[in-house]
Amino acid sequence: RFPTTTCLLRQEGGRWSMKRRPLQVEGYQQNLGEGVALTMVKIPAGSFLMGSPEDEPVRLEREGPQHEVTLGSFFMAQTPITQAQWRAVAGWQKLERDLKLDPSTFKGANRPVEQVSWFDAREFCRRLSQRTGQRYGLPSEAQWEYACRAGSTTPFHCGATLTTELANYYGNDVYGNGPKGTYHEQTIDVASFPANGWGLHDMHGNVWEWCQDHSHESYNFAPGDDQPWLIPAATAHEPRLLRGGSWLALPGFRRPAYRSPGSY
């Protein structure tokens, strides 16, 4: 088990305050060599309403209709993949494609890796699987949103709005009646903010995160389980899904329900 801290936002007298509490999460650490490890957190099985309600501010049509999804338990990395973790795996034996050792614009061993394509992310996971004998892969869109929400039903896992004390995003803008804050203008070290209720960090902002699914314009005919929603006979360049937002995105685009088609 691993100790961390989670946080909820509360509005008191017109001002937002944070309530922190300690958290113990179940998981394991995968050794990547050279003093680098990947912490994996166990996400419990359960069901949730995927997507956003029609009255959620800044909601887009592609976030609906809401539908119930049932998932089994799975593991997810506690933070976005860091540059140190990426460099370790990028140095392993090639399976399908070469990986740059240092693709990121903003440098730092504990900053999230960026400038990584969906194919690069898949190669990273396949190398992990081949080397360790464990099964690694990109999460399905349903797994990602379920893990991000961590049992919450609010626009953000921390509550009705977001602050720059809890995430790295374009802090000059606000969501709802939330406050303005700091705009870092770049990525920052992972886990600089409290985790969500299941021990995952940086699910809102910092970097976009790839999912396994193809992009769809709505949830019409979406599956009700945790499997990736793929287009049969799709071409290799059919857009995939990005989730979570980045350091330069508006707070409304950091919600768990927000979906963005990604280009390779």
PDB file of C-alpha atoms in Angstrom:
ATOM      1  CA  ARG A   1       0.000   0.000   0.000  1.00  0.00           C
ATOM      2  CA  PHE A   2       1.129   3.565  -0.715  1.00  0.00           C
ATOM      3  CA  PRO A   3       0.349   6.721   1.283  1.00  0.00           C
ATOM      4  CA  THR A   4      -0.842   9.874  -0.488  1.00  0.00           C
ATOM      5  CA  THR A   5      -3.237  12.769   0.085  1.00  0.00           C
ATOM      6  CA  THR A   6      -6.578  13.573  -1.516  1.00  0.00           C
ATOM      7  CA  CYS A   7      -8.580  16.789  -1.408  1.00  0.00           C
ATOM      8  CA  LEU A   8     -12.136  18.088  -1.860  1.00  0.00           C
ATOM      9  CA  LEU A   9     -13.233  21.649  -2.590  1.00  0.00           C
ATOM     10  CA  ARG A  10     -15.883  23.309  -0.433  1.00  0.00           C
ATOM     11  CA  GLN A  11     -17.482  26.712  -0.758  1.00  0.00           C
ATOM     12  CA  GLU A  12     -17.862  28.622   2.485  1.00  0.00           C
ATOM     13  CA  GLY A  13     -19.135  32.169   2.601  1.00  0.00           C
ATOM     14  CA  GLY A  14     -18.473  32.759  -1.076  1.00  0.00           C
ATOM     15  CA  ARG A  15     -14.909  31.442  -0.855  1.00  0.00           C
ATOM     16  CA  TRP A  16     -13.507  28.075  -1.850  1.00  0.00           C
ATOM     17  CA  SER A  17     -11.494  26.065   0.627  1.00  0.00           C
ATOM     18  CA  MET A  18      -9.736  22.701   0.405  1.00  0.00           C
ATOM     19  CA  LYS A  19     -10.251  19.823   2.781  1.00  0.00           C
ATOM     20  CA  ARG A  20      -7.321  17.396   2.701  1.00  0.00           C
ATOM     21  CA  ARG A  21      -7.267  13.883   4.059  1.00  0.00           C
ATOM     22  CA  PRO A  22      -4.633  11.137   4.057  1.00  0.00           C
ATOM     23  CA  LEU A  23      -5.165   8.180   1.759  1.00  0.00           C
ATOM     24  CA  GLN A  24      -3.730   4.674   1.543  1.00  0.00           C
ATOM     25  CA  VAL A  25      -3.908   3.103  -1.914  1.00  0.00           C
ATOM     26  CA  GLU A  26      -3.367  -0.496  -2.939  1.00  0.00           C
ATOM     27  CA  GLY A  27      -0.993  -1.288  -5.773  1.00  0.00           C
ATOM     28  CA  TYR A  28       2.518  -2.311  -6.699  1.00  0.00           C
ATOM     29  CA  GLN A  29       5.739  -0.884  -8.080  1.00  0.00           C
ATOM     30  CA  GLN A  30       7.260  -2.089 -11.338  1.00  0.00           C
ATOM     31  CA  ASN A  31      11.039  -1.698 -11.386  1.00  0.00           C
ATOM     32  CA  LEU A  32      12.255  -0.166 -14.674  1.00  0.00           C
ATOM     33  CA  GLY A  33      15.950  -0.171 -13.776  1.00  0.00           C
ATOM     34  CA  GLU A  34      18.435   2.586 -12.941  1.00  0.00           C
ATOM     35  CA  GLY A  35      16.489   3.549  -9.839  1.00  0.00           C
ATOM     36  CA  VAL A  36      13.277   4.233 -11.764  1.00  0.00           C
ATOM     37  CA  ALA A  37       9.962   2.562 -10.895  1.00  0.00           C
ATOM     38  CA  LEU A  38       6.371   2.725 -12.142  1.00  0.00           C
ATOM     39  CA  THR A  39       3.701   2.816  -9.428  1.00  0.00           C
ATOM     40  CA  MET A  40       0.460   1.071 -10.386  1.00  0.00           C
ATOM     41  CA  VAL A  41      -2.724   1.683  -8.374  1.00  0.00           C
ATOM     42  CA  LYS A  42      -5.583  -0.799  -8.086  1.00  0.00           C
ATOM     43  CA  ILE A  43      -8.922   0.626  -9.234  1.00  0.00           C
ATOM     44  CA  PRO A  44     -11.949  -1.153  -7.714  1.00  0.00           C
ATOM     45  CA  ALA A  45     -14.658  -2.815  -9.776  1.00  0.00           C
ATOM     46  CA  GLY A  46     -17.963  -0.983 -10.021  1.00  0.00           C
ATOM     47  CA  SER A  47     -20.471   0.911 -12.159  1.00  0.00           C
ATOM     48  CA  PHE A  48     -20.868   4.591 -13.014  1.00  0.00           C
ATOM     49  CA  LEU A  49     -22.681   7.000 -15.307  1.00  0.00           C
ATOM     50  CA  MET A  50     -20.290   7.840 -18.137  1.00  0.00           C
ATOM     51  CA  GLY A  51     -20.568  11.246 -19.788  1.00  0.00           C
ATOM     52  CA  SER A  52     -22.032  14.497 -18.489  1.00  0.00           C
ATOM     53  CA  PRO A  53     -25.584  15.565 -17.619  1.00  0.00           C
ATOM     54  CA  GLU A  54     -27.218  17.996 -20.039  1.00  0.00           C
ATOM     55  CA  ASP A  55     -27.084  20.851 -17.517  1.00  0.00           C
ATOM     56  CA  GLU A  56     -23.341  20.614 -16.796  1.00  0.00           C
ATOM     57  CA  PRO A  57     -21.639  23.926 -17.713  1.00  0.00           C
ATOM     58  CA  VAL A  58     -19.476  23.878 -20.883  1.00  0.00           C
ATOM     59  CA  ARG A  59     -20.919  20.466 -21.815  1.00  0.00           C
ATOM     60  CA  LEU A  60     -20.489  19.339 -25.428  1.00  0.00           C
ATOM     61  CA  GLU A  61     -22.830  17.032 -27.355  1.00  0.00           C
ATOM     62  CA  ARG A  62     -20.079  14.440 -27.719  1.00  0.00           C
ATOM     63  CA  GLU A  63     -20.247  13.907 -23.927  1.00  0.00           C
ATOM     64  CA  GLY A  64     -23.707  12.364 -24.121  1.00  0.00           C
ATOM     65  CA  PRO A  65     -25.993  10.664 -23.754  1.00  0.00           C
ATOM     66  CA  GLN A  66     -25.010   9.526 -20.290  1.00  0.00           C
ATOM     67  CA  HIS A  67     -25.023   5.761 -19.976  1.00  0.00           C
ATOM     68  CA  GLU A  68     -24.232   3.230 -17.285  1.00  0.00           C
ATOM     69  CA  VAL A  69     -20.953   1.343 -17.558  1.00  0.00           C
ATOM     70  CA  THR A  70     -19.897  -1.638 -15.469  1.00  0.00           C
ATOM     71  CA  LEU A  71     -16.190  -2.346 -15.029  1.00  0.00           C
ATOM     72  CA  GLY A  72     -14.012  -4.989 -13.463  1.00  0.00           C
ATOM     73  CA  SER A  73     -11.053  -4.106 -11.273  1.00  0.00           C
ATOM     74  CA  PHE A  74      -7.883  -2.963 -13.058  1.00  0.00           C
ATOM     75  CA  PHE A  75      -4.579  -1.213 -12.428  1.00  0.00           C
ATOM     76  CA  MET A  76      -3.623   2.278 -13.604  1.00  0.00           C
ATOM     77  CA  ALA A  77      -0.396   4.259 -13.336  1.00  0.00           C
ATOM     78  CA  GLN A  78      -0.535   6.580 -10.339  1.00  0.00           C
ATOM     79  CA  THR A  79       0.751   9.510 -12.410  1.00  0.00           C
ATOM     80  CA  PRO A  80       1.199  10.302 -16.082  1.00  0.00           C
ATOM     81  CA  ILE A  81       4.365   8.639 -17.409  1.00  0.00           C
ATOM     82  CA  THR A  82       7.377  10.720 -16.412  1.00  0.00           C
ATOM     83  CA  GLN A  83      10.332  11.540 -18.619  1.00  0.00           C
ATOM     84  CA  ALA A  84      12.545   9.308 -16.453  1.00  0.00           C
ATOM     85  CA  GLN A  85      10.148   6.376 -16.865  1.00  0.00           C
ATOM     86  CA  TRP A  86       9.897   7.024 -20.591  1.00  0.00           C
ATOM     87  CA  ARG A  87      13.661   7.180 -21.041  1.00  0.00           C
ATOM     88  CA  ALA A  88      14.100   3.860 -19.236  1.00  0.00           C
ATOM     89  CA  VAL A  89      11.639   1.995 -21.456  1.00  0.00           C
ATOM     90  CA  ALA A  90      12.653   3.823 -24.647  1.00  0.00           C
ATOM     91  CA  GLY A  91      16.107   2.333 -24.157  1.00  0.00           C
ATOM     92  CA  TRP A  92      14.766  -1.229 -24.229  1.00  0.00           C
ATOM     93  CA  GLN A  93      14.610  -3.462 -27.287  1.00  0.00           C
ATOM     94  CA  LYS A  94      12.442  -2.172 -30.132  1.00  0.00           C
ATOM     95  CA  LEU A  95       9.310  -4.163 -30.935  1.00  0.00           C
ATOM     96  CA  GLU A  96       7.521  -2.248 -33.718  1.00  0.00           C
ATOM     97  CA  ARG A  97       8.864   1.301 -33.741  1.00  0.00           C
ATOM     98  CA  ASP A  98      11.728   3.385 -32.418  1.00  0.00           C
ATOM     99  CA  LEU A  99      11.112   5.651 -29.431  1.00  0.00           C
ATOM    100  CA  LYS A 100      12.924   8.912 -28.856  1.00  0.00           C
ATOM    101  CA  LEU A 101      14.690   8.947 -25.521  1.00  0.00           C
ATOM    102  CA  ASP A 102      13.835  12.596 -24.852  1.00  0.00           C
ATOM    103  CA  PRO A 103      10.860  13.803 -26.946  1.00  0.00           C
ATOM    104  CA  SER A 104       9.533  16.405 -24.469  1.00  0.00           C
ATOM    105  CA  THR A 105       9.585  20.171 -24.937  1.00  0.00           C
ATOM    106  CA  PHE A 106       9.646  20.943 -21.210  1.00  0.00           C
ATOM    107  CA  LYS A 107      12.547  19.052 -19.643  1.00  0.00           C
ATOM    108  CA  GLY A 108      12.577  17.379 -16.236  1.00  0.00           C
ATOM    109  CA  ALA A 109      12.936  13.804 -15.017  1.00  0.00           C
ATOM    110  CA  ASN A 110       9.726  14.011 -12.972  1.00  0.00           C
ATOM    111  CA  ARG A 111       7.757  16.044 -15.474  1.00  0.00           C
ATOM    112  CA  PRO A 112       5.312  14.137 -17.671  1.00  0.00           C
ATOM    113  CA  VAL A 113       6.580  13.005 -21.036  1.00  0.00           C
ATOM    114  CA  GLU A 114       4.917  14.851 -23.956  1.00  0.00           C
ATOM    115  CA  GLN A 115       5.141  15.059 -27.735  1.00  0.00           C
ATOM    116  CA  VAL A 116       4.292  11.344 -27.774  1.00  0.00           C
ATOM    117  CA  SER A 117       1.991   9.856 -30.420  1.00  0.00           C
ATOM    118  CA  TRP A 118      -0.629   7.195 -29.797  1.00  0.00           C
ATOM    119  CA  PHE A 119       1.615   4.701 -31.601  1.00  0.00           C
ATOM    120  CA  ASP A 120       4.543   5.706 -29.368  1.00  0.00           C
ATOM    121  CA  ALA A 121       2.393   5.172 -26.263  1.00  0.00           C
ATOM    122  CA  ARG A 122       1.337   1.749 -27.517  1.00  0.00           C
ATOM    123  CA  GLU A 123       4.965   0.789 -28.176  1.00  0.00           C
ATOM    124  CA  PHE A 124       5.847   1.872 -24.628  1.00  0.00           C
ATOM    125  CA  CYS A 125       3.138  -0.396 -23.204  1.00  0.00           C
ATOM    126  CA  ARG A 126       4.128  -3.322 -25.398  1.00  0.00           C
ATOM    127  CA  ARG A 127       7.761  -3.064 -24.344  1.00  0.00           C
ATOM    128  CA  LEU A 128       6.671  -3.025 -20.708  1.00  0.00           C
ATOM    129  CA  SER A 129       4.586  -6.147 -21.258  1.00  0.00           C
ATOM    130  CA  GLN A 130       7.328  -7.969 -23.133  1.00  0.00           C
ATOM    131  CA  ARG A 131      10.033  -7.159 -20.581  1.00  0.00           C
ATOM    132  CA  THR A 132       8.056  -7.740 -17.373  1.00  0.00           C
ATOM    133  CA  GLY A 133       5.609 -10.499 -18.304  1.00  0.00           C
ATOM    134  CA  GLN A 134       2.785  -8.322 -16.958  1.00  0.00           C
ATOM    135  CA  ARG A 135      -0.025  -7.050 -19.160  1.00  0.00           C
ATOM    136  CA  TYR A 136       0.231  -3.310 -19.836  1.00  0.00           C
ATOM    137  CA  GLY A 137      -1.823  -1.203 -22.239  1.00  0.00           C
ATOM    138  CA  LEU A 138      -3.587   2.098 -22.714  1.00  0.00           C
ATOM    139  CA  PRO A 139      -6.819   2.394 -20.726  1.00  0.00           C
ATOM    140  CA  SER A 140     -10.165   2.255 -22.445  1.00  0.00           C
ATOM    141  CA  GLU A 141     -12.048   5.541 -22.425  1.00  0.00           C
ATOM    142  CA  ALA A 142     -14.491   4.062 -19.898  1.00  0.00           C
ATOM    143  CA  GLN A 143     -11.651   2.965 -17.612  1.00  0.00           C
ATOM    144  CA  TRP A 144     -10.053   6.397 -17.797  1.00  0.00           C
ATOM    145  CA  GLU A 145     -13.208   8.344 -16.925  1.00  0.00           C
ATOM    146  CA  TYR A 146     -14.184   5.900 -14.174  1.00  0.00           C
ATOM    147  CA  ALA A 147     -10.701   6.145 -12.642  1.00  0.00           C
ATOM    148  CA  CYS A 148     -10.678   9.936 -12.942  1.00  0.00           C
ATOM    149  CA  ARG A 149     -14.052  10.347 -11.254  1.00  0.00           C
ATOM    150  CA  ALA A 150     -13.097   8.013  -8.393  1.00  0.00           C
ATOM    151  CA  GLY A 151     -16.716   7.667  -7.356  1.00  0.00           C
ATOM    152  CA  SER A 152     -17.591  11.345  -7.778  1.00  0.00           C
ATOM    153  CA  THR A 153     -20.481  12.692  -9.875  1.00  0.00           C
ATOM    154  CA  THR A 154     -19.415  16.358  -9.884  1.00  0.00           C
ATOM    155  CA  PRO A 155     -17.830  18.179 -12.871  1.00  0.00           C
ATOM    156  CA  PHE A 156     -14.378  17.462 -11.339  1.00  0.00           C
ATOM    157  CA  HIS A 157     -13.309  14.697  -9.001  1.00  0.00           C
ATOM    158  CA  CYS A 158     -12.600  17.338  -6.340  1.00  0.00           C
ATOM    159  CA  GLY A 159     -15.992  19.050  -6.597  1.00  0.00           C
ATOM    160  CA  ALA A 160     -18.026  21.592  -8.567  1.00  0.00           C
ATOM    161  CA  THR A 161     -15.064  23.590  -9.853  1.00  0.00           C
ATOM    162  CA  LEU A 162     -11.279  23.485 -10.162  1.00  0.00           C
ATOM    163  CA  THR A 163      -8.460  25.622  -8.776  1.00  0.00           C
ATOM    164  CA  THR A 164      -4.790  25.883  -9.670  1.00  0.00           C
ATOM    165  CA  GLU A 165      -3.982  24.587  -6.188  1.00  0.00           C
ATOM    166  CA  LEU A 166      -5.292  21.242  -7.439  1.00  0.00           C
ATOM    167  CA  ALA A 167      -4.279  21.098 -11.105  1.00  0.00           C
ATOM    168  CA  ASN A 168      -2.033  22.643 -13.775  1.00  0.00           C
ATOM    169  CA  TYR A 169      -4.121  24.377 -16.460  1.00  0.00           C
ATOM    170  CA  TYR A 170      -4.816  27.831 -17.907  1.00  0.00           C
ATOM    171  CA  GLY A 171      -5.399  29.505 -14.565  1.00  0.00           C
ATOM    172  CA  ASN A 172      -6.408  32.873 -16.027  1.00  0.00           C
ATOM    173  CA  ASP A 173      -9.828  31.382 -16.814  1.00  0.00           C
ATOM    174  CA  VAL A 174     -12.442  29.998 -14.411  1.00  0.00           C
ATOM    175  CA  TYR A 175     -15.080  27.289 -14.391  1.00  0.00           C
ATOM    176  CA  GLY A 176     -18.439  28.269 -12.915  1.00  0.00           C
ATOM    177  CA  ASN A 177     -17.831  30.514  -9.929  1.00  0.00           C
ATOM    178  CA  GLY A 178     -14.371  29.132  -9.268  1.00  0.00           C
ATOM    179  CA  PRO A 179     -11.370  31.409  -8.697  1.00  0.00           C
ATOM    180  CA  LYS A 180      -8.624  32.483 -11.068  1.00  0.00           C
ATOM    181  CA  GLY A 181      -5.169  31.249 -10.211  1.00  0.00           C
ATOM    182  CA  THR A 182      -1.621  30.604 -11.376  1.00  0.00           C
ATOM    183  CA  TYR A 183      -0.814  29.916 -15.023  1.00  0.00           C
ATOM    184  CA  HIS A 184       2.497  28.047 -15.148  1.00  0.00           C
ATOM    185  CA  GLU A 185       2.725  28.171 -18.980  1.00  0.00           C
ATOM    186  CA  GLN A 186       4.373  24.731 -19.022  1.00  0.00           C
ATOM    187  CA  THR A 187       4.178  21.264 -17.531  1.00  0.00           C
ATOM    188  CA  ILE A 188       5.241  20.749 -13.928  1.00  0.00           C
ATOM    189  CA  ASP A 189       6.385  17.700 -11.938  1.00  0.00           C
ATOM    190  CA  VAL A 190       3.778  14.967 -11.625  1.00  0.00           C
ATOM    191  CA  ALA A 191       2.072  14.552  -8.244  1.00  0.00           C
ATOM    192  CA  SER A 192       2.617  18.219  -7.373  1.00  0.00           C
ATOM    193  CA  PHE A 193      -1.048  18.288  -6.325  1.00  0.00           C
ATOM    194  CA  PRO A 194      -3.225  16.022  -4.148  1.00  0.00           C
ATOM    195  CA  ALA A 195      -4.534  12.803  -5.686  1.00  0.00           C
ATOM    196  CA  ASN A 196      -8.150  11.974  -6.429  1.00  0.00           C
ATOM    197  CA  GLY A 197     -10.110   9.686  -4.125  1.00  0.00           C
ATOM    198  CA  TRP A 198      -8.509   6.548  -5.568  1.00  0.00           C
ATOM    199  CA  GLY A 199      -4.937   7.812  -5.347  1.00  0.00           C
ATOM    200  CA  LEU A 200      -4.368   8.956  -8.939  1.00  0.00           C
ATOM    201  CA  HIS A 201      -2.556  12.236  -9.620  1.00  0.00           C
ATOM    202  CA  ASP A 202      -2.837  14.751 -12.478  1.00  0.00           C
ATOM    203  CA  MET A 203      -6.057  13.401 -13.948  1.00  0.00           C
ATOM    204  CA  HIS A 204      -7.001  17.041 -14.584  1.00  0.00           C
ATOM    205  CA  GLY A 205      -4.494  19.064 -16.627  1.00  0.00           C
ATOM    206  CA  ASN A 206      -0.693  18.958 -17.030  1.00  0.00           C
ATOM    207  CA  VAL A 207      -0.728  16.660 -20.120  1.00  0.00           C
ATOM    208  CA  TRP A 208      -3.296  14.989 -22.343  1.00  0.00           C
ATOM    209  CA  GLU A 209      -3.543  11.238 -21.846  1.00  0.00           C
ATOM    210  CA  TRP A 210      -4.108   8.710 -24.640  1.00  0.00           C
ATOM    211  CA  CYS A 211      -6.892   6.127 -24.479  1.00  0.00           C
ATOM    212  CA  GLN A 212      -7.201   2.993 -26.568  1.00  0.00           C
ATOM    213  CA  ASP A 213     -10.570   3.886 -28.142  1.00  0.00           C
ATOM    214  CA  HIS A 214     -11.293   5.362 -31.537  1.00  0.00           C
ATOM    215  CA  SER A 215     -13.005   8.763 -31.548  1.00  0.00           C
ATOM    216  CA  HIS A 216     -16.830   8.876 -31.717  1.00  0.00           C
ATOM    217  CA  GLU A 217     -19.071  11.923 -32.031  1.00  0.00           C
ATOM    218  CA  SER A 218     -21.431  10.797 -29.243  1.00  0.00           C
ATOM    219  CA  TYR A 219     -22.176   7.872 -26.953  1.00  0.00           C
ATOM    220  CA  ASN A 220     -25.015   6.585 -29.124  1.00  0.00           C
ATOM    221  CA  PHE A 221     -24.583   2.776 -29.294  1.00  0.00           C
ATOM    222  CA  ALA A 222     -21.631   2.938 -26.875  1.00  0.00           C
ATOM    223  CA  PRO A 223     -20.813  -0.308 -25.041  1.00  0.00           C
ATOM    224  CA  GLY A 224     -21.755  -0.659 -21.397  1.00  0.00           C
ATOM    225  CA  ASP A 225     -18.557  -2.350 -20.250  1.00  0.00           C
ATOM    226  CA  ASP A 226     -14.883  -1.529 -19.803  1.00  0.00           C
ATOM    227  CA  GLN A 227     -13.705  -2.622 -23.249  1.00  0.00           C
ATOM    228  CA  PRO A 228     -12.330  -0.058 -25.734  1.00  0.00           C
ATOM    229  CA  TRP A 229     -14.879   1.174 -28.281  1.00  0.00           C
ATOM    230  CA  LEU A 230     -13.217   0.469 -31.613  1.00  0.00           C
ATOM    231  CA  ILE A 231     -14.371   1.019 -35.183  1.00  0.00           C
ATOM    232  CA  PRO A 232     -14.372  -2.276 -37.142  1.00  0.00           C
ATOM    233  CA  ALA A 233     -11.979  -2.298 -40.097  1.00  0.00           C
ATOM    234  CA  ALA A 234     -10.732   1.203 -39.205  1.00  0.00           C
ATOM    235  CA  THR A 235      -7.658   2.539 -40.972  1.00  0.00           C
ATOM    236  CA  ALA A 236      -4.438   2.877 -39.000  1.00  0.00           C
ATOM    237  CA  HIS A 237      -4.930   6.634 -38.794  1.00  0.00           C
ATOM    238  CA  GLU A 238      -8.495   6.728 -37.459  1.00  0.00           C
ATOM    239  CA  PRO A 239      -8.408   9.313 -34.614  1.00  0.00           C
ATOM    240  CA  ARG A 240      -8.037   7.983 -31.077  1.00  0.00           C
ATOM    241  CA  LEU A 241      -9.198   9.615 -27.844  1.00  0.00           C
ATOM    242  CA  LEU A 242      -7.354  12.011 -25.549  1.00  0.00           C
ATOM    243  CA  ARG A 243      -8.514  12.714 -22.015  1.00  0.00           C
ATOM    244  CA  GLY A 244      -7.656  14.938 -19.062  1.00  0.00           C
ATOM    245  CA  GLY A 245      -6.456  18.142 -20.680  1.00  0.00           C
ATOM    246  CA  SER A 246      -3.113  19.884 -20.459  1.00  0.00           C
ATOM    247  CA  TRP A 247      -1.240  22.802 -18.915  1.00  0.00           C
ATOM    248  CA  LEU A 248      -2.584  25.305 -21.480  1.00  0.00           C
ATOM    249  CA  ALA A 249      -6.238  24.257 -21.682  1.00  0.00           C
ATOM    250  CA  LEU A 250      -9.252  26.019 -20.185  1.00  0.00           C
ATOM    251  CA  PRO A 251     -10.634  24.493 -16.976  1.00  0.00           C
ATOM    252  CA  GLY A 252     -13.902  23.427 -18.635  1.00  0.00           C
ATOM    253  CA  PHE A 253     -11.890  21.143 -20.898  1.00  0.00           C
ATOM    254  CA  ARG A 254     -10.338  19.432 -17.843  1.00  0.00           C
ATOM    255  CA  ARG A 255     -13.580  17.789 -16.725  1.00  0.00           C
ATOM    256  CA  PRO A 256     -13.710  13.966 -16.517  1.00  0.00           C
ATOM    257  CA  ALA A 257     -16.424  13.928 -19.199  1.00  0.00           C
ATOM    258  CA  TYR A 258     -14.538  16.010 -21.760  1.00  0.00           C
ATOM    259  CA  ARG A 259     -13.404  14.016 -24.807  1.00  0.00           C
ATOM    260  CA  SER A 260     -10.939  15.172 -27.452  1.00  0.00           C
ATOM    261  CA  PRO A 261     -10.085  13.379 -30.702  1.00  0.00           C
ATOM    262  CA  GLY A 262      -6.315  13.163 -30.987  1.00  0.00           C
ATOM    263  CA  SER A 263      -4.149  13.403 -34.072  1.00  0.00           C
ATOM    264  CA  TYR A 264      -1.177  11.099 -34.444  1.00  0.00           C
TER     265      TYR A 264
END
